[in-house]
Short mmCIF file of C-alpha atoms in Angstrom, two decimals:
data_model
loop_
_atom_site.label_atom_id
_atom_site.label_comp_id
_atom_site.label_asym_id
_atom_site.label_seq_id
_atom_site.Cartn_x
_atom_site.Cartn_y
_atom_site.Cartn_z
CA MET A 1 0.00 0.00 0.00
CA LEU A 2 1.24 3.49 -0.92
CA LEU A 3 0.50 4.89 2.55
CA ASN A 4 2.84 2.32 4.11
CA GLN A 5 5.64 3.36 1.77
CA ILE A 6 5.09 7.04 2.65
CA ALA A 7 5.12 6.22 6.36
CA LEU A 8 8.39 4.33 5.86
CA LYS A 9 9.95 7.41 4.23
CA TYR A 10 8.94 9.58 7.21
CA ILE A 11 10.47 6.99 9.56
CA ASP A 12 13.73 7.14 7.61
CA LEU A 13 13.69 10.94 7.94
CA GLY A 14 13.05 10.72 11.68
CA GLU A 15 9.66 12.45 11.47
CA LEU A 16 7.85 9.94 13.67
CA GLU A 17 4.64 11.93 14.34
CA GLN A 18 3.88 12.26 10.63
CA ALA A 19 4.69 8.58 10.18
CA GLU A 20 2.30 7.63 13.00
CA GLU A 21 -0.55 9.68 11.46
CA ILE A 22 -0.12 7.97 8.10
CA LEU A 23 0.12 4.52 9.72
CA ALA A 24 -3.17 5.17 11.57
CA LYS A 25 -4.89 5.95 8.24
CA SER A 26 -3.34 2.85 6.62
CA LEU A 27 -4.47 0.71 9.58
CA ALA A 28 -8.07 1.95 9.32
CA ILE A 29 -8.18 1.13 5.61
CA SER A 30 -6.60 -2.31 6.07
CA LYS A 31 -9.13 -3.32 8.74
CA ASN A 32 -11.97 -2.87 6.23
CA LEU A 33 -10.49 -4.96 3.41
CA GLU A 34 -12.39 -8.13 2.41
CA GLU A 35 -9.52 -10.14 0.94
CA GLN A 36 -8.06 -11.85 4.01
CA THR A 37 -4.68 -12.76 2.51
CA VAL A 38 -4.02 -9.16 1.41
CA GLN A 39 -5.33 -7.90 4.75
CA VAL A 40 -2.89 -10.05 6.73
CA ASN A 41 0.05 -9.02 4.53
CA LEU A 42 -0.69 -5.30 4.98
CA LEU A 43 -1.33 -5.54 8.71
CA THR A 44 1.94 -7.41 9.38
CA ASN A 45 3.84 -4.66 7.52
CA ILE A 46 2.02 -1.97 9.54
CA ALA A 47 2.89 -3.80 12.77
CA LYS A 48 6.58 -3.82 11.79
CA GLN A 49 6.48 -0.08 11.13
CA TYR A 50 4.79 0.66 14.47
CA ALA A 51 7.60 -1.29 16.13
CA GLN A 52 10.14 0.84 14.23
CA ILE A 53 8.73 4.04 15.76
CA GLY A 54 8.93 2.52 19.25
CA GLN A 55 5.29 1.48 19.68
CA LEU A 56 5.79 -2.24 20.32
CA ASP A 57 2.50 -2.61 22.25
CA LYS A 58 0.59 -1.24 19.25
CA ALA A 59 2.48 -3.62 16.97
CA GLN A 60 1.50 -6.57 19.19
CA GLU A 61 -2.13 -5.45 19.18
CA ILE A 62 -2.14 -5.41 15.37
CA LEU A 63 -0.48 -8.83 15.16
CA GLU A 64 -3.12 -10.29 17.50
CA LEU A 65 -5.74 -8.99 15.05
CA THR A 66 -3.94 -10.63 12.12
CA VAL A 67 -3.93 -13.97 13.98
CA GLU A 68 -7.73 -13.74 14.38
CA ILE A 69 -8.12 -12.97 10.68
CA ALA A 70 -5.81 -15.84 9.66
CA ASN A 71 -7.67 -18.31 11.87
CA SER A 72 -10.93 -17.40 10.12
CA VAL A 73 -9.58 -18.49 6.71
CA GLU A 74 -11.37 -21.69 5.60
CA ASP A 75 -8.60 -23.15 3.45
CA LYS A 76 -6.25 -24.91 5.87
CA LEU A 77 -3.17 -24.63 3.68
CA THR A 78 -3.65 -20.86 3.24
CA GLN A 79 -4.35 -20.52 6.96
CA GLY A 80 -1.11 -22.31 7.79
CA GLN A 81 0.89 -20.12 5.41
CA LEU A 82 -0.57 -16.90 6.85
CA LEU A 83 0.13 -17.99 10.42
CA LEU A 84 3.72 -18.77 9.42
CA GLU A 85 4.07 -15.25 7.99
CA ILE A 86 2.75 -13.74 11.23
CA ALA A 87 5.09 -15.99 13.25
CA LEU A 88 8.09 -14.67 11.32
CA THR A 89 6.93 -11.11 12.02
CA TYR A 90 6.75 -11.88 15.76
CA GLN A 91 10.26 -13.32 15.48
CA SER A 92 11.60 -10.18 13.79
CA LEU A 93 10.24 -8.14 16.70
CA GLY A 94 11.98 -10.37 19.24
CA LEU A 95 8.76 -11.96 20.50
CA GLU A 96 9.99 -15.58 20.43
CA ASP A 97 7.27 -17.21 22.54
CA SER A 98 4.44 -15.98 20.31
CA SER A 99 6.51 -16.85 17.24
CA GLN A 100 7.13 -20.48 18.27
CA THR A 101 3.47 -21.03 19.15
CA LEU A 102 2.34 -19.88 15.70
CA ILE A 103 5.11 -21.80 13.90
CA SER A 104 3.95 -25.02 15.58
CA GLN A 105 0.32 -24.30 14.69
CA SER A 106 1.15 -23.49 11.07
CA GLN A 107 3.29 -26.62 10.63
CA THR A 108 0.44 -28.79 11.93
CA LEU A 109 -2.03 -27.24 9.48
CA ILE A 110 0.32 -27.54 6.51
CA SER A 111 1.20 -31.15 7.39
CA GLU A 112 -2.48 -32.14 7.71
CA THR A 113 -3.24 -30.53 4.37
CA GLN A 114 -0.42 -32.39 2.64
CA THR A 115 -1.64 -35.68 4.14
CA ILE A 116 -5.18 -35.08 2.93
CA THR A 117 -4.16 -33.96 -0.56
CA GLU A 118 -1.46 -36.59 -1.05
CA GLU A 119 -2.20 -38.43 -4.27
CA PRO A 120 -2.39 -42.23 -4.27
CA PRO A 121 0.57 -44.03 -5.84
CA PRO A 122 0.33 -44.37 -9.64
CA VAL A 123 -1.12 -47.55 -11.10
CA ALA A 124 0.47 -49.27 -14.10
CA GLU A 125 -1.59 -48.66 -17.24
CA TYR A 126 -2.12 -51.00 -20.21
CA PRO A 127 -0.14 -51.38 -22.46
CA PHE A 128 2.52 -51.77 -19.81
CA GLN A 129 6.11 -50.62 -19.82
CA GLU A 130 8.55 -53.28 -20.96
CA GLU A 131 11.06 -54.19 -18.26
CA ARG A 132 14.40 -55.97 -18.24
CA VAL A 133 14.67 -59.59 -17.14
CA GLU A 134 14.70 -60.11 -13.36
CA PHE A 135 16.50 -63.16 -11.99
CA SER A 136 17.16 -64.31 -8.45
CA LEU A 137 18.86 -67.39 -7.05
CA GLY A 138 18.60 -68.87 -3.56
CA PHE A 139 20.34 -71.61 -1.62
CA GLY A 140 19.49 -73.56 1.51
CA ALA A 141 20.83 -76.54 3.44
CA THR A 142 20.10 -78.58 6.56
CA ILE A 143 22.13 -81.33 8.25
CA SER A 144 21.68 -83.47 11.35
CA SER A 145 23.52 -86.43 12.84
CA PHE A 146 22.68 -88.77 15.72
CA ARG A 147 22.34 -92.50 15.07
CA ASP A 148 21.75 -91.61 11.43
CA THR A 149 23.09 -88.75 9.36
CA THR A 150 20.70 -86.77 7.18
CA TRP A 151 21.12 -83.67 5.09
CA ASN A 152 19.26 -81.75 2.44
CA ILE A 153 20.65 -79.17 0.07
CA GLY A 154 18.65 -77.22 -2.46
CA THR A 155 18.52 -74.25 -4.76
CA ASN A 156 15.62 -72.17 -6.01
CA SER A 157 15.49 -69.70 -8.87
CA ASN A 158 13.03 -67.07 -10.01
CA LEU A 159 12.92 -65.44 -13.46
CA TYR A 160 10.50 -62.72 -14.56
CA LYS A 161 10.16 -60.85 -17.84
CA GLN A 162 7.65 -58.08 -18.57
CA TRP A 163 6.63 -57.07 -22.10
CA SER A 164 4.08 -54.40 -23.02
CA LYS A 165 1.19 -56.87 -23.40
CA SER A 166 2.43 -60.05 -21.74
CA ASP A 167 4.68 -61.37 -18.99
CA LEU A 168 6.35 -64.61 -17.97
CA LEU A 169 7.26 -65.92 -14.52
CA ILE A 170 9.32 -69.09 -13.98
CA ASN A 171 9.91 -70.37 -10.47
CA SER A 172 11.80 -73.58 -9.85
CA SER A 173 13.54 -75.43 -7.06
CA VAL A 174 15.76 -78.51 -7.05
CA SER A 175 16.99 -80.34 -3.97
CA VAL A 176 18.83 -83.50 -3.00
CA SER A 177 18.41 -85.24 0.35
CA PHE A 178 20.65 -87.86 1.96
CA ASP A 179 19.78 -90.34 4.71
CA SER A 180 22.33 -92.88 5.92
CA SER A 181 19.54 -95.21 7.09
CA ARG A 182 18.18 -95.69 3.59
CA ALA A 183 18.97 -98.67 1.38
CA GLU A 184 22.32 -98.40 -0.39
CA ASP A 185 20.84 -97.42 -3.75
CA GLU A 186 18.27 -95.06 -2.15
CA LYS A 187 20.51 -92.94 0.10
CA TYR A 188 20.23 -89.95 -2.23
CA ARG A 189 16.77 -88.71 -3.18
CA PRO A 190 16.29 -85.82 -5.64
CA SER A 191 13.17 -83.68 -5.89
CA SER A 192 12.05 -80.78 -8.06
CA PHE A 193 9.32 -78.18 -8.34
CA THR A 194 8.63 -75.95 -11.36
CA ALA A 195 5.94 -73.32 -11.90
CA VAL A 196 5.57 -71.40 -15.16
CA LEU A 197 2.96 -68.62 -15.37
CA TYR A 198 2.31 -66.73 -18.61
CA ARG A 199 -0.19 -63.89 -19.03
CA ARG A 200 -1.30 -62.31 -22.31
CA HIS A 201 -3.14 -59.11 -21.43
CA PHE A 202 -6.16 -58.02 -23.47
CA ASN A 203 -6.66 -54.79 -21.54
CA GLN A 204 -6.17 -53.34 -18.06
CA ASP A 205 -8.33 -56.02 -16.43
CA TRP A 206 -8.55 -59.25 -18.47
CA HIS A 207 -5.84 -61.63 -19.62
CA PHE A 208 -5.32 -65.09 -21.08
CA ALA A 209 -3.41 -67.43 -18.76
CA ALA A 210 -1.19 -70.37 -19.66
CA ASN A 211 0.44 -72.08 -16.68
CA LEU A 212 2.46 -75.21 -15.98
CA PHE A 213 3.12 -76.89 -12.63
CA ALA A 214 5.42 -79.91 -12.45
CA VAL A 215 6.73 -81.71 -9.37
CA THR A 216 8.83 -84.82 -8.78
CA ASN A 217 9.35 -86.49 -5.40
CA GLN A 218 8.13 -83.38 -3.62
CA GLU A 219 7.21 -84.28 -0.05
CA LEU A 220 4.75 -81.42 0.07
CA LEU A 221 2.64 -82.98 -2.71
CA ALA A 222 3.40 -86.69 -2.32
CA ALA A 223 0.97 -89.21 -0.85
CA LYS A 224 3.90 -91.07 0.78
CA ASN A 225 7.63 -90.35 0.88
CA ASP A 226 9.53 -93.46 1.88
CA ASP A 227 12.82 -94.26 0.16
CA GLU A 228 11.42 -96.11 -2.84
CA ASP A 229 8.25 -94.02 -3.29
CA LEU A 230 7.82 -91.74 -6.29
CA THR A 231 5.25 -89.05 -7.05
CA VAL A 232 5.07 -87.10 -10.31
CA ILE A 233 2.45 -84.42 -10.96
CA ILE A 234 2.29 -82.42 -14.20
CA THR A 235 -0.45 -79.82 -14.55
CA PRO A 236 -0.63 -77.70 -17.72
CA ALA A 237 -3.49 -75.19 -17.43
CA LEU A 238 -5.25 -72.78 -19.78
CA GLY A 239 -7.77 -70.19 -18.73
CA ALA A 240 -8.86 -66.59 -18.29
CA GLY A 241 -7.80 -64.19 -15.59
CA PHE A 242 -9.15 -60.97 -14.09
CA ASN A 243 -7.07 -58.38 -12.27
CA LEU A 244 -8.28 -57.52 -8.75
CA TRP A 245 -5.52 -55.05 -7.85
CA ARG A 246 -2.46 -53.59 -9.54
CA GLY A 247 0.47 -51.59 -8.20
CA GLU A 248 2.93 -49.23 -9.84
CA THR A 249 4.15 -51.96 -12.22
CA ALA A 250 2.34 -54.73 -14.09
CA LYS A 251 4.12 -57.32 -11.95
CA GLU A 252 2.64 -55.96 -8.73
CA SER A 253 -0.82 -57.52 -8.92
CA TRP A 254 -3.58 -59.67 -7.46
CA ASP A 255 -5.34 -61.85 -10.04
CA VAL A 256 -8.08 -64.46 -10.05
CA GLN A 257 -7.83 -67.12 -12.78
CA PHE A 258 -10.33 -69.73 -13.97
CA PHE A 259 -8.69 -72.65 -15.76
CA PHE A 260 -9.01 -76.10 -17.32
CA SER A 261 -6.20 -78.63 -16.92
CA PRO A 262 -5.45 -82.19 -18.06
CA ARG A 263 -3.80 -83.02 -14.74
CA TYR A 264 -1.36 -85.96 -14.88
CA GLU A 265 -0.57 -87.86 -11.67
CA TYR A 266 1.75 -90.79 -11.08
CA ASP A 267 2.17 -92.51 -7.71
CA TYR A 268 4.53 -95.43 -7.03
CA ILE A 269 4.14 -96.42 -3.39
CA ASP A 270 5.43 -99.44 -1.47
CA PHE A 271 6.82 -101.02 -4.66
CA GLU A 272 3.43 -100.75 -6.36
CA GLU A 273 2.09 -98.40 -9.02
CA ARG A 274 -0.97 -96.80 -7.41
CA ARG A 275 -1.81 -94.26 -10.07
CA ASN A 276 -0.87 -93.41 -13.64
CA ARG A 277 -3.60 -91.34 -15.25
CA VAL A 278 -4.78 -88.01 -16.60
CA ASP A 279 -7.69 -86.23 -14.91
CA PRO A 280 -9.52 -83.38 -16.67
CA THR A 281 -9.75 -80.71 -13.97
CA LEU A 282 -11.51 -77.39 -13.50
CA GLY A 283 -10.03 -74.94 -11.06
CA ILE A 284 -9.67 -71.44 -9.70
CA ALA A 285 -6.46 -69.71 -8.64
CA PHE A 286 -5.72 -66.53 -6.69
CA ILE A 287 -2.26 -65.22 -7.53
CA GLY A 288 -0.53 -62.33 -5.77
CA ARG A 289 2.79 -61.04 -7.07
CA ASP A 290 5.25 -58.57 -5.56
CA VAL A 291 2.74 -57.13 -3.08
CA LYS A 292 4.64 -54.61 -0.95
CA ILE A 293 4.16 -54.67 2.82
CA GLY A 294 6.51 -51.98 4.10
CA ARG A 295 9.96 -52.95 2.81
CA ALA A 296 8.99 -56.63 2.50
CA THR A 297 7.56 -58.37 -0.57
CA PHE A 298 4.70 -60.87 -0.45
CA ASN A 299 3.94 -63.49 -3.15
CA GLN A 300 1.23 -66.13 -3.02
CA ILE A 301 -0.56 -68.74 -5.14
CA PHE A 302 -3.76 -70.35 -3.90
CA VAL A 303 -5.19 -73.06 -6.19
CA PHE A 304 -8.35 -75.16 -5.88
CA GLY A 305 -8.91 -77.94 -8.43
CA GLN A 306 -11.69 -80.49 -8.91
CA SER A 307 -11.49 -83.51 -11.20
CA LEU A 308 -14.34 -83.81 -13.72
CA ARG A 309 -14.00 -87.59 -13.74
CA ASP A 310 -13.77 -88.37 -10.03
CA SER A 311 -15.57 -86.28 -7.42
CA GLU A 312 -13.16 -87.48 -4.71
CA ASN A 313 -10.13 -86.19 -6.60
CA LEU A 314 -9.99 -82.70 -5.13
CA ILE A 315 -6.78 -80.84 -4.39
CA SER A 316 -5.98 -77.45 -2.91
CA THR A 317 -2.56 -75.84 -2.51
CA TYR A 318 -1.36 -72.61 -0.95
CA ASN A 319 2.17 -71.42 -1.66
CA THR A 320 3.38 -68.15 -0.14
CA THR A 321 6.75 -66.42 0.17
CA PHE A 322 7.63 -63.41 2.31
CA SER A 323 10.94 -61.70 1.49
CA ILE A 324 12.65 -59.07 3.62
CA PRO A 325 15.53 -57.18 1.95
CA ILE A 326 18.77 -57.04 3.93
CA SER A 327 20.83 -55.28 1.23
CA LYS A 328 20.48 -54.16 -2.38
CA ARG A 329 20.72 -57.72 -3.73
CA TRP A 330 20.29 -60.03 -0.73
CA SER A 331 16.97 -60.82 0.93
CA PHE A 332 15.80 -63.05 3.75
CA THR A 333 13.03 -65.27 2.34
CA ASN A 334 10.46 -67.39 4.16
CA ARG A 335 8.20 -69.85 2.35
CA LEU A 336 5.09 -71.70 3.55
CA PHE A 337 3.40 -74.40 1.47
CA LEU A 338 0.07 -76.01 2.46
CA ARG A 339 -1.53 -78.92 0.57
CA PHE A 340 -4.88 -80.68 0.85
CA ARG A 341 -5.47 -83.86 -1.16
CA ASN A 342 -8.88 -85.44 -0.60
CA GLU A 343 -8.42 -88.74 -2.44
CA THR A 344 -7.05 -91.83 -0.70
CA ILE A 345 -4.09 -93.21 -2.66
CA PHE A 346 -3.21 -95.80 -0.05
CA GLU A 347 -4.57 -96.57 3.38
CA ASP A 348 -4.29 -93.68 5.85
CA ASN A 349 -2.31 -91.40 3.56
CA PRO A 350 -2.26 -87.84 5.00
CA LYS A 351 -4.70 -85.42 3.41
CA TRP A 352 -3.01 -82.32 4.82
CA ASN A 353 0.64 -81.45 4.53
CA PHE A 354 2.65 -78.31 5.19
CA TYR A 355 6.22 -77.30 4.47
CA TYR A 356 8.18 -74.30 5.74
CA THR A 357 11.60 -73.14 4.59
CA THR A 358 13.74 -70.11 5.24
CA GLY A 359 16.92 -68.93 3.57
CA LEU A 360 18.71 -66.23 1.58
CA ASP A 361 18.04 -65.07 -1.99
CA PHE A 362 20.44 -63.20 -4.26
CA LYS A 363 19.00 -61.00 -7.02
CA PHE A 364 21.04 -60.50 -10.19
#
């Protein structure tokens, strides 16, 4: 305001009475302004000038008025900014207590506003951004010795590739176990697990799914696991999938898939072939990939399958991994596998089985 500038000139010339008269006129005009932001700016300047001519009490009175005006502003962000401006004016006048109170109040208002207006994280849009190949490799081992010596050593790998309209995930594990109590030609027992999941996206929500699950000698899926027993399961599956949730990348997702599979099962138990057949199967799968929980990453596959030929041939599996990063490339990974198999392959075979492992993964 021009009157403020004139008053400032009189102050510089030492003519304080003339300056005070002009400041009084400027104050009267400022009190009647409707625009609150402009009003606060002018009043804080007038308060500074009153302090310059030695009228600190008058300056404080004006600043108290500006606080009332600022608190009446509806927009919380603007209110916080105005209170911060007034706080800095108090500080320039040496009134630290009043300044700190207003600074704290303004910071709270600004922080709350930023929390409310914070935008949700971006969601990957179709067609997706092509990404480089991701590959990780993990190792684990156990050993024990008492009357018998047993050990198990294994490795697991994970490969993922994202294209603009499709992606491929390959997860596999291979292990070898040793037991000194086994027959001479059965002391070493290999096992393997492979999962291949391919998605061809039609749009943001729907995709075609082609999956393959293959296991050999896996205790978590076998009906029996003595030395000579053998279980082989091969499940190719085709179906349609729908996206339930997606994160910042196409890989970060929750999907539900409906599929058909010619499920092959082979069981050789107690020196006798118990099963060697293909079962047409309908199923549903819930698949979560790279779901972030804090710094950790959660992956899960839940599958429910029902044979079309035999109502008793029902199987359900739940495979989940929880990885906690400990450096840029190393992570601490925990895996839980649950299996339910309704059909009786031999007398008293267990219907439920669970398997838990923990170890380290290295990401290339």
